[in-house]
Each structure stands twice: as C-alpha cells, then as structure tokens.
Amino acid sequence: MVPRVVYGKGSFGQLGEILMPKRQHAEAPMIFLVDAVFEDSQLLQRIPAIFEDQIILISASEEPKTAQVDVLVDKILNSYEYLPSGIIGIGGGTLLDLAKAVAIMITNPGSSTQYQGWDLVGKPAIYHVGIPTLSGTGAEVSRTTVLMGPERKLGINSDHTTFDQVILDPELTAGVPRDQWFYTGMDCFIHCVESLQGTYLNAFSQSYGEKAMELCEEVFLKDLPEEESREKLMMASWHGGMSIAYSQVGVAHALSYGLSFVMGTPHGLGNCLVFQHLEAFYPEGVRNFKKMLQRHKIQLPQGVCQDLSESELDTMVRVAMEMTPLWENALGENWESRISAADLKEIYLKI
C-alpha cells in the first residue's frame, strides 16, 4: 500500500515541503515527469524545481512503452554524477506508470522488458511520487506499471512498484476533455465490476470495490456539482485501485490489452470498446455502462477492428489470452475450458 497520502484542494502546493526531506544533496536531483499537455500551463510554473532538478515533458498520446522507459532511464543516469533523489510523475495513468517504471529501473539492471510479469523486481525503486491529473486508472495506488513491450502489454507487478507518496488534489483534474474524463472514469467503473464479480474477491477488495462502485454511480448516473464530481471520482479511482490490488481485473482488461498492443488504443477507450460486448460475463455492469454512455452522450467509435488482418487478430487474441491471472479471476482455474481463441476473435470483430 502507498505509505503516505495527502488529499485536498490545493494540496499540490505542499509538494516542495514534501520533497525537501527526501533530497540527498544539491547534486542529486528530483526528476519531474510531466504530461506535455501542461507545457504552457500555470501548473508547470508551480513545480518546485530547485538545484539540479529536471522537468521532462512527455506526451501521453500513446500507451507507455518499455523502450520509452529504457531511454528515459539512460538519459537520467548519463546526465548526472549521482543517482536522482526521486522521480515525480504528474499526469494521468501513462505518466504515473512511466514514473513508477523509471524509479524501478534506476536501481535494477537490464531492460524493463525483463521485469514485465509478477514479482520479478529484485531491488527497491528509488523514492517516487505520484500526482494524478486524471481520475480513474487507479495507477496512483496500484502495485503495477502497465507497459507496452515488444511481445506483449504487461505490467511490472511488484511490491517495489507502489508509490512512496501520493498527492490527491481534485483541482488538478479540472478542465479535462469530456470524452477523456468519461473513458478514464469508466476504467475505474470496469475495475469495480471485474473485481466484485471475480473469483479472487475477498473482504478487503470487496470493501474498497463496493465503495468505488457507489462513487462511480453517483458521478456518472446522478447530477452532481462539478467540484463534488471531481472529488468523488478521485476517491473512486483510489478505492478502485485498492480493490484490484488485492484481487484482479478480468475479461475487459484482458481483451483491452490485446486491442492496445495491436492498435495502440488508449487504455480507457479500449476498455469501453470491449466492455459494451461483454453482457455474457457482466450483464448488470454492461447495462449500467450503457446507461452512462447514453446519459453523457458518448459515441464510441464503430468498425474499429473491421479492417484488421487475420495475423493482427491472432496477435490480439494471443496477447489477451496470455493474461492468465485476469482469466482466472474472471472464470476460475479452469478458464481455458470456458473460453477459446475463437470466442475472443468473435468479440473483437464486433468492435
């Protein structure tokens, strides 16, 4: 679990005070990985960069990649005589996952591709902080950093991945484009559906999952003031991330990984594209999802997979079926007898 959390409007202003005791010395910098969407914003000016600190702007238009992590780590290690004092990720799930992965790879040898899987990280990461500017992914609280590798989309799942500090400031999520707000929020909603109906469910994950679901339904099915909506969705994201930390996600995420790997589809949108066709697995969840789509007048893209080759479809299916823990959570230990490659291909062709 994340050991230190600060929550509240304006809490981003405490970042300098939070970082100061963690600074090793003046030549051991803090590295700020920031969503490039903030390049000309006041937020960038509020970052407490001092001494040898570096702000690196990164586009979040694509899913985070292992190659991108390796390049960032090499750049940081070759730019300074000393290891950084910390890595701070500011942005949505892409930036938070990059920050977690870079913090791990600063202290672990080789390529980040070597650590895609479960509990493969040998050495603790350097100090790292997560500051979400979108709500829904749960990346701020999870023990995974999901990366696109040369062979698969798979997280670095370990106890060393979790942030040392998180700042939850609802003001940072103001002004998010409506479609992006919806798709990222649906990532949280789908987390809850998959966790609460999974075979891995336990009292811990259930308690967090039920609260996250309650908050998602308030945000997306009721008329809330904008400020209250931001606050509740931020807490839904946190609780949803905690729920899957002690259980797992399921069918939608497995299929979404295949979609992202082949087509580069953003994670939240990919989950939505898949989830609309999963009535057989999550009937009540899909019904509520479609109500949310209608209420917020969201039109999902059509015909996304219609021009894919057989080879591309086969790759999508392979990537999805490699997510064994997700299928076990969704369908049980004998999941391979309950779902086939042909079944997955049929779902993809509906998208």
PDB file of C-alpha atoms in Angstrom, residues 73-279:
ATOM      1  CA  VAL A  73      16.500   5.802 -17.560  1.00  0.00           C
ATOM      2  CA  ASP A  74      19.605   6.000 -19.763  1.00  0.00           C
ATOM      3  CA  LYS A  75      19.094   9.739 -20.190  1.00  0.00           C
ATOM      4  CA  ILE A  76      18.807  10.303 -16.447  1.00  0.00           C
ATOM      5  CA  LEU A  77      21.742   8.077 -15.497  1.00  0.00           C
ATOM      6  CA  ASN A  78      24.004   9.664 -18.123  1.00  0.00           C
ATOM      7  CA  SER A  79      23.083  13.234 -17.201  1.00  0.00           C
ATOM      8  CA  TYR A  80      24.136  13.241 -13.564  1.00  0.00           C
ATOM      9  CA  GLU A  81      27.069  12.148 -11.456  1.00  0.00           C
ATOM     10  CA  TYR A  82      24.740  10.996  -8.692  1.00  0.00           C
ATOM     11  CA  LEU A  83      21.541   8.986  -8.681  1.00  0.00           C
ATOM     12  CA  PRO A  84      18.386  11.114  -8.504  1.00  0.00           C
ATOM     13  CA  SER A  85      16.813  11.758  -5.135  1.00  0.00           C
ATOM     14  CA  GLY A  86      13.431  10.864  -6.591  1.00  0.00           C
ATOM     15  CA  ILE A  87      11.068  10.561  -9.536  1.00  0.00           C
ATOM     16  CA  ILE A  88       7.799  12.506  -9.552  1.00  0.00           C
ATOM     17  CA  GLY A  89       5.057  11.618 -12.042  1.00  0.00           C
ATOM     18  CA  ILE A  90       2.460  14.309 -12.794  1.00  0.00           C
ATOM     19  CA  GLY A  91      -0.342  13.356 -15.180  1.00  0.00           C
ATOM     20  CA  GLY A  92      -2.757  10.561 -15.976  1.00  0.00           C
ATOM     21  CA  GLY A  93      -2.131   6.832 -15.915  1.00  0.00           C
ATOM     22  CA  THR A  94       0.535   6.990 -18.635  1.00  0.00           C
ATOM     23  CA  LEU A  95       2.742   9.413 -16.714  1.00  0.00           C
ATOM     24  CA  LEU A  96       2.172   7.661 -13.390  1.00  0.00           C
ATOM     25  CA  ASP A  97       3.108   4.298 -14.892  1.00  0.00           C
ATOM     26  CA  LEU A  98       6.212   5.793 -16.522  1.00  0.00           C
ATOM     27  CA  ALA A  99       7.277   7.327 -13.211  1.00  0.00           C
ATOM     28  CA  LYS A 100       6.900   4.016 -11.394  1.00  0.00           C
ATOM     29  CA  ALA A 101       8.784   2.121 -14.087  1.00  0.00           C
ATOM     30  CA  VAL A 102      11.643   4.651 -14.271  1.00  0.00           C
ATOM     31  CA  ALA A 103      12.010   4.630 -10.473  1.00  0.00           C
ATOM     32  CA  ILE A 104      12.337   0.831 -10.579  1.00  0.00           C
ATOM     33  CA  MET A 105      14.785   0.751 -13.481  1.00  0.00           C
ATOM     34  CA  ILE A 106      17.093   3.374 -11.935  1.00  0.00           C
ATOM     35  CA  THR A 107      18.137   0.711  -9.411  1.00  0.00           C
ATOM     36  CA  ASN A 108      17.609  -2.545 -11.338  1.00  0.00           C
ATOM     37  CA  PRO A 109      19.859  -3.698 -14.208  1.00  0.00           C
ATOM     38  CA  GLY A 110      18.898  -4.502 -17.777  1.00  0.00           C
ATOM     39  CA  SER A 111      15.802  -3.593 -19.773  1.00  0.00           C
ATOM     40  CA  SER A 112      12.346  -3.020 -18.342  1.00  0.00           C
ATOM     41  CA  THR A 113      11.120  -5.879 -20.575  1.00  0.00           C
ATOM     42  CA  GLN A 114      12.868  -8.275 -18.175  1.00  0.00           C
ATOM     43  CA  TYR A 115      10.549  -7.239 -15.359  1.00  0.00           C
ATOM     44  CA  GLN A 116       7.180  -7.495 -17.102  1.00  0.00           C
ATOM     45  CA  GLY A 117       5.363 -10.059 -15.005  1.00  0.00           C
ATOM     46  CA  TRP A 118       4.763 -10.745 -11.355  1.00  0.00           C
ATOM     47  CA  ASP A 119       7.341 -10.178  -8.571  1.00  0.00           C
ATOM     48  CA  LEU A 120      10.440 -10.080 -10.793  1.00  0.00           C
ATOM     49  CA  VAL A 121      11.924  -6.869  -9.345  1.00  0.00           C
ATOM     50  CA  GLY A 122      14.907  -7.587  -7.110  1.00  0.00           C
ATOM     51  CA  LYS A 123      15.884  -4.173  -5.717  1.00  0.00           C
ATOM     52  CA  PRO A 124      13.702  -1.417  -4.247  1.00  0.00           C
ATOM     53  CA  ALA A 125      12.958   1.525  -6.513  1.00  0.00           C
ATOM     54  CA  ILE A 126      14.225   4.986  -5.680  1.00  0.00           C
ATOM     55  CA  TYR A 127      11.825   7.372  -3.944  1.00  0.00           C
ATOM     56  CA  HIS A 128       8.881   8.113  -6.230  1.00  0.00           C
ATOM     57  CA  VAL A 129       5.777  10.296  -6.001  1.00  0.00           C
ATOM     58  CA  GLY A 130       2.523  10.124  -7.959  1.00  0.00           C
ATOM     59  CA  ILE A 131       0.301  13.139  -8.622  1.00  0.00           C
ATOM     60  CA  PRO A 132      -2.739  12.258 -10.760  1.00  0.00           C
ATOM     61  CA  THR A 133      -4.307  14.891 -13.015  1.00  0.00           C
ATOM     62  CA  LEU A 134      -6.937  12.419 -14.267  1.00  0.00           C
ATOM     63  CA  SER A 135      -9.149  10.157 -12.169  1.00  0.00           C
ATOM     64  CA  GLY A 136      -9.988   6.559 -12.926  1.00  0.00           C
ATOM     65  CA  THR A 137      -6.966   4.445 -13.751  1.00  0.00           C
ATOM     66  CA  GLY A 138      -6.003   3.681 -10.151  1.00  0.00           C
ATOM     67  CA  ALA A 139      -2.348   3.945 -11.240  1.00  0.00           C
ATOM     68  CA  GLU A 140      -1.704   6.223  -8.267  1.00  0.00           C
ATOM     69  CA  VAL A 141      -2.316   3.373  -5.831  1.00  0.00           C
ATOM     70  CA  SER A 142      -1.636   0.134  -7.723  1.00  0.00           C
ATOM     71  CA  ARG A 143       1.404  -2.148  -7.464  1.00  0.00           C
ATOM     72  CA  THR A 144       1.726  -2.409 -11.223  1.00  0.00           C
ATOM     73  CA  THR A 145       3.055  -0.223 -14.019  1.00  0.00           C
ATOM     74  CA  VAL A 146       1.482  -1.368 -17.286  1.00  0.00           C
ATOM     75  CA  LEU A 147       3.904  -1.175 -20.236  1.00  0.00           C
ATOM     76  CA  MET A 148       3.746  -1.999 -23.916  1.00  0.00           C
ATOM     77  CA  GLY A 149       6.666  -4.304 -24.703  1.00  0.00           C
ATOM     78  CA  PRO A 150       7.904  -5.777 -27.968  1.00  0.00           C
ATOM     79  CA  GLU A 151       5.980  -9.016 -27.363  1.00  0.00           C
ATOM     80  CA  ARG A 152       3.128  -8.099 -25.024  1.00  0.00           C
ATOM     81  CA  LYS A 153       1.360  -5.457 -22.989  1.00  0.00           C
ATOM     82  CA  LEU A 154       2.027  -6.430 -19.388  1.00  0.00           C
ATOM     83  CA  GLY A 155       2.713  -4.719 -16.096  1.00  0.00           C
ATOM     84  CA  ILE A 156       5.720  -4.712 -13.840  1.00  0.00           C
ATOM     85  CA  ASN A 157       3.823  -6.067 -10.861  1.00  0.00           C
ATOM     86  CA  SER A 158       5.760  -5.910  -7.607  1.00  0.00           C
ATOM     87  CA  ASP A 159       5.766  -4.564  -4.073  1.00  0.00           C
ATOM     88  CA  HIS A 160       8.525  -2.147  -5.191  1.00  0.00           C
ATOM     89  CA  THR A 161       6.284  -0.556  -7.824  1.00  0.00           C
ATOM     90  CA  THR A 162       3.920   1.251  -5.449  1.00  0.00           C
ATOM     91  CA  PHE A 163       4.481   4.972  -4.963  1.00  0.00           C
ATOM     92  CA  ASP A 164       6.119   6.151  -1.730  1.00  0.00           C
ATOM     93  CA  GLN A 165       3.957   9.268  -1.691  1.00  0.00           C
ATOM     94  CA  VAL A 166       0.784  10.332  -3.486  1.00  0.00           C
ATOM     95  CA  ILE A 167      -0.785  13.787  -3.647  1.00  0.00           C
ATOM     96  CA  LEU A 168      -4.521  13.791  -4.464  1.00  0.00           C
ATOM     97  CA  ASP A 169      -5.563  17.313  -5.451  1.00  0.00           C
ATOM     98  CA  PRO A 170      -9.004  17.386  -7.139  1.00  0.00           C
ATOM     99  CA  GLU A 171      -8.265  20.846  -8.562  1.00  0.00           C
ATOM    100  CA  LEU A 172      -5.703  19.264 -10.911  1.00  0.00           C
ATOM    101  CA  THR A 173      -8.449  17.348 -12.745  1.00  0.00           C
ATOM    102  CA  ALA A 174     -10.436  20.467 -13.695  1.00  0.00           C
ATOM    103  CA  GLY A 175     -10.802  21.107 -17.419  1.00  0.00           C
ATOM    104  CA  VAL A 176     -10.264  17.535 -18.609  1.00  0.00           C
ATOM    105  CA  PRO A 177     -11.921  16.980 -22.050  1.00  0.00           C
ATOM    106  CA  ARG A 178     -15.292  15.277 -21.631  1.00  0.00           C
ATOM    107  CA  ASP A 179     -14.542  12.125 -23.636  1.00  0.00           C
ATOM    108  CA  GLN A 180     -11.254  11.606 -21.803  1.00  0.00           C
ATOM    109  CA  TRP A 181     -12.987  12.194 -18.448  1.00  0.00           C
ATOM    110  CA  PHE A 182     -15.568   9.556 -19.341  1.00  0.00           C
ATOM    111  CA  TYR A 183     -13.179   6.907 -20.702  1.00  0.00           C
ATOM    112  CA  THR A 184     -10.809   7.237 -17.749  1.00  0.00           C
ATOM    113  CA  GLY A 185     -13.691   7.161 -15.280  1.00  0.00           C
ATOM    114  CA  MET A 186     -15.037   4.035 -16.956  1.00  0.00           C
ATOM    115  CA  ASP A 187     -11.679   2.366 -16.359  1.00  0.00           C
ATOM    116  CA  CYS A 188     -12.471   2.715 -12.657  1.00  0.00           C
ATOM    117  CA  PHE A 189     -16.062   1.530 -13.076  1.00  0.00           C
ATOM    118  CA  ILE A 190     -14.891  -1.553 -15.012  1.00  0.00           C
ATOM    119  CA  HIS A 191     -12.225  -2.224 -12.362  1.00  0.00           C
ATOM    120  CA  CYS A 192     -15.035  -2.440  -9.826  1.00  0.00           C
ATOM    121  CA  VAL A 193     -17.273  -4.693 -11.934  1.00  0.00           C
ATOM    122  CA  GLU A 194     -14.424  -7.126 -12.635  1.00  0.00           C
ATOM    123  CA  SER A 195     -13.125  -7.140  -9.068  1.00  0.00           C
ATOM    124  CA  LEU A 196     -16.523  -7.578  -7.408  1.00  0.00           C
ATOM    125  CA  GLN A 197     -17.507 -10.457  -9.708  1.00  0.00           C
ATOM    126  CA  GLY A 198     -14.125 -12.159  -9.682  1.00  0.00           C
ATOM    127  CA  THR A 199     -13.093 -15.443  -8.112  1.00  0.00           C
ATOM    128  CA  TYR A 200     -10.223 -13.637  -6.319  1.00  0.00           C
ATOM    129  CA  LEU A 201     -12.688 -11.472  -4.378  1.00  0.00           C
ATOM    130  CA  ASN A 202     -12.033 -11.183  -0.644  1.00  0.00           C
ATOM    131  CA  ALA A 203     -13.308  -8.985   2.176  1.00  0.00           C
ATOM    132  CA  PHE A 204     -10.535  -6.422   1.654  1.00  0.00           C
ATOM    133  CA  SER A 205     -11.046  -5.971  -2.085  1.00  0.00           C
ATOM    134  CA  GLN A 206     -14.822  -6.127  -1.722  1.00  0.00           C
ATOM    135  CA  SER A 207     -14.948  -3.281   0.791  1.00  0.00           C
ATOM    136  CA  TYR A 208     -12.934  -0.975  -1.472  1.00  0.00           C
ATOM    137  CA  GLY A 209     -14.665  -2.155  -4.643  1.00  0.00           C
ATOM    138  CA  GLU A 210     -18.154  -1.541  -3.291  1.00  0.00           C
ATOM    139  CA  LYS A 211     -17.269   1.990  -2.206  1.00  0.00           C
ATOM    140  CA  ALA A 212     -15.662   2.753  -5.568  1.00  0.00           C
ATOM    141  CA  MET A 213     -18.730   1.419  -7.387  1.00  0.00           C
ATOM    142  CA  GLU A 214     -21.037   3.554  -5.235  1.00  0.00           C
ATOM    143  CA  LEU A 215     -18.976   6.658  -6.045  1.00  0.00           C
ATOM    144  CA  CYS A 216     -18.864   5.861  -9.781  1.00  0.00           C
ATOM    145  CA  GLU A 217     -22.641   5.502  -9.889  1.00  0.00           C
ATOM    146  CA  GLU A 218     -23.043   8.855  -8.140  1.00  0.00           C
ATOM    147  CA  VAL A 219     -20.675  10.581 -10.569  1.00  0.00           C
ATOM    148  CA  PHE A 220     -21.990   9.048 -13.786  1.00  0.00           C
ATOM    149  CA  LEU A 221     -25.688   8.464 -13.036  1.00  0.00           C
ATOM    150  CA  LYS A 222     -26.578  11.483 -10.900  1.00  0.00           C
ATOM    151  CA  ASP A 223     -26.417  15.251 -11.292  1.00  0.00           C
ATOM    152  CA  LEU A 224     -23.576  16.427  -9.061  1.00  0.00           C
ATOM    153  CA  PRO A 225     -21.923  19.853  -8.887  1.00  0.00           C
ATOM    154  CA  GLU A 226     -18.698  19.779 -10.904  1.00  0.00           C
ATOM    155  CA  GLU A 227     -16.436  20.231  -7.887  1.00  0.00           C
ATOM    156  CA  GLU A 228     -18.126  17.405  -5.962  1.00  0.00           C
ATOM    157  CA  SER A 229     -17.965  15.186  -9.040  1.00  0.00           C
ATOM    158  CA  ARG A 230     -14.188  15.723  -9.333  1.00  0.00           C
ATOM    159  CA  GLU A 231     -13.656  14.926  -5.660  1.00  0.00           C
ATOM    160  CA  LYS A 232     -15.768  11.765  -5.720  1.00  0.00           C
ATOM    161  CA  LEU A 233     -14.236  10.433  -8.924  1.00  0.00           C
ATOM    162  CA  MET A 234     -10.758  10.958  -7.499  1.00  0.00           C
ATOM    163  CA  MET A 235     -11.709   8.878  -4.466  1.00  0.00           C
ATOM    164  CA  ALA A 236     -13.438   6.282  -6.650  1.00  0.00           C
ATOM    165  CA  SER A 237     -10.182   5.883  -8.557  1.00  0.00           C
ATOM    166  CA  TRP A 238      -8.253   5.397  -5.303  1.00  0.00           C
ATOM    167  CA  HIS A 239     -10.715   2.853  -3.900  1.00  0.00           C
ATOM    168  CA  GLY A 240     -10.991   1.033  -7.238  1.00  0.00           C
ATOM    169  CA  GLY A 241      -7.221   0.749  -7.433  1.00  0.00           C
ATOM    170  CA  MET A 242      -7.107  -0.611  -3.886  1.00  0.00           C
ATOM    171  CA  SER A 243      -9.774  -3.161  -4.762  1.00  0.00           C
ATOM    172  CA  ILE A 244      -7.851  -4.669  -7.666  1.00  0.00           C
ATOM    173  CA  ALA A 245      -4.587  -4.522  -5.699  1.00  0.00           C
ATOM    174  CA  TYR A 246      -5.973  -7.327  -3.552  1.00  0.00           C
ATOM    175  CA  SER A 247      -7.897  -9.114  -6.281  1.00  0.00           C
ATOM    176  CA  GLN A 248      -7.671  -8.689 -10.075  1.00  0.00           C
ATOM    177  CA  VAL A 249      -9.382  -7.317 -13.121  1.00  0.00           C
ATOM    178  CA  GLY A 250     -10.974  -9.572 -15.722  1.00  0.00           C
ATOM    179  CA  VAL A 251     -12.256 -10.112 -19.254  1.00  0.00           C
ATOM    180  CA  ALA A 252     -12.479  -6.478 -20.372  1.00  0.00           C
ATOM    181  CA  HIS A 253      -8.920  -5.676 -19.354  1.00  0.00           C
ATOM    182  CA  ALA A 254      -7.508  -8.836 -20.922  1.00  0.00           C
ATOM    183  CA  LEU A 255      -9.177  -8.030 -24.239  1.00  0.00           C
ATOM    184  CA  SER A 256      -8.263  -4.346 -23.962  1.00  0.00           C
ATOM    185  CA  TYR A 257      -4.589  -5.273 -23.645  1.00  0.00           C
ATOM    186  CA  GLY A 258      -4.773  -7.093 -26.976  1.00  0.00           C
ATOM    187  CA  LEU A 259      -6.522  -4.134 -28.578  1.00  0.00           C
ATOM    188  CA  SER A 260      -3.913  -1.679 -27.278  1.00  0.00           C
ATOM    189  CA  PHE A 261      -0.976  -3.864 -28.306  1.00  0.00           C
ATOM    190  CA  VAL A 262      -2.022  -4.120 -31.952  1.00  0.00           C
ATOM    191  CA  MET A 263      -3.827  -0.814 -32.498  1.00  0.00           C
ATOM    192  CA  GLY A 264      -2.378   1.498 -29.861  1.00  0.00           C
ATOM    193  CA  THR A 265      -5.860   2.169 -28.484  1.00  0.00           C
ATOM    194  CA  PRO A 266      -5.754   4.238 -25.261  1.00  0.00           C
ATOM    195  CA  HIS A 267      -6.477   2.064 -22.251  1.00  0.00           C
ATOM    196  CA  GLY A 268      -9.710   3.707 -21.068  1.00  0.00           C
ATOM    197  CA  LEU A 269     -11.211   3.805 -24.550  1.00  0.00           C
ATOM    198  CA  GLY A 270     -10.112   0.208 -25.160  1.00  0.00           C
ATOM    199  CA  ASN A 271     -11.912  -0.956 -22.042  1.00  0.00           C
ATOM    200  CA  CYS A 272     -15.090   0.801 -23.173  1.00  0.00           C
ATOM    201  CA  LEU A 273     -14.913  -0.644 -26.691  1.00  0.00           C
ATOM    202  CA  VAL A 274     -14.619  -4.149 -25.270  1.00  0.00           C
ATOM    203  CA  PHE A 275     -16.957  -3.851 -22.288  1.00  0.00           C
ATOM    204  CA  GLN A 276     -20.020  -2.953 -24.368  1.00  0.00           C
ATOM    205  CA  HIS A 277     -19.941  -6.511 -25.794  1.00  0.00           C
ATOM    206  CA  LEU A 278     -19.467  -8.430 -22.526  1.00  0.00           C
ATOM    207  CA  GLU A 279     -23.101  -8.981 -21.475  1.00  0.00           C
TER     208      GLU A 279
END
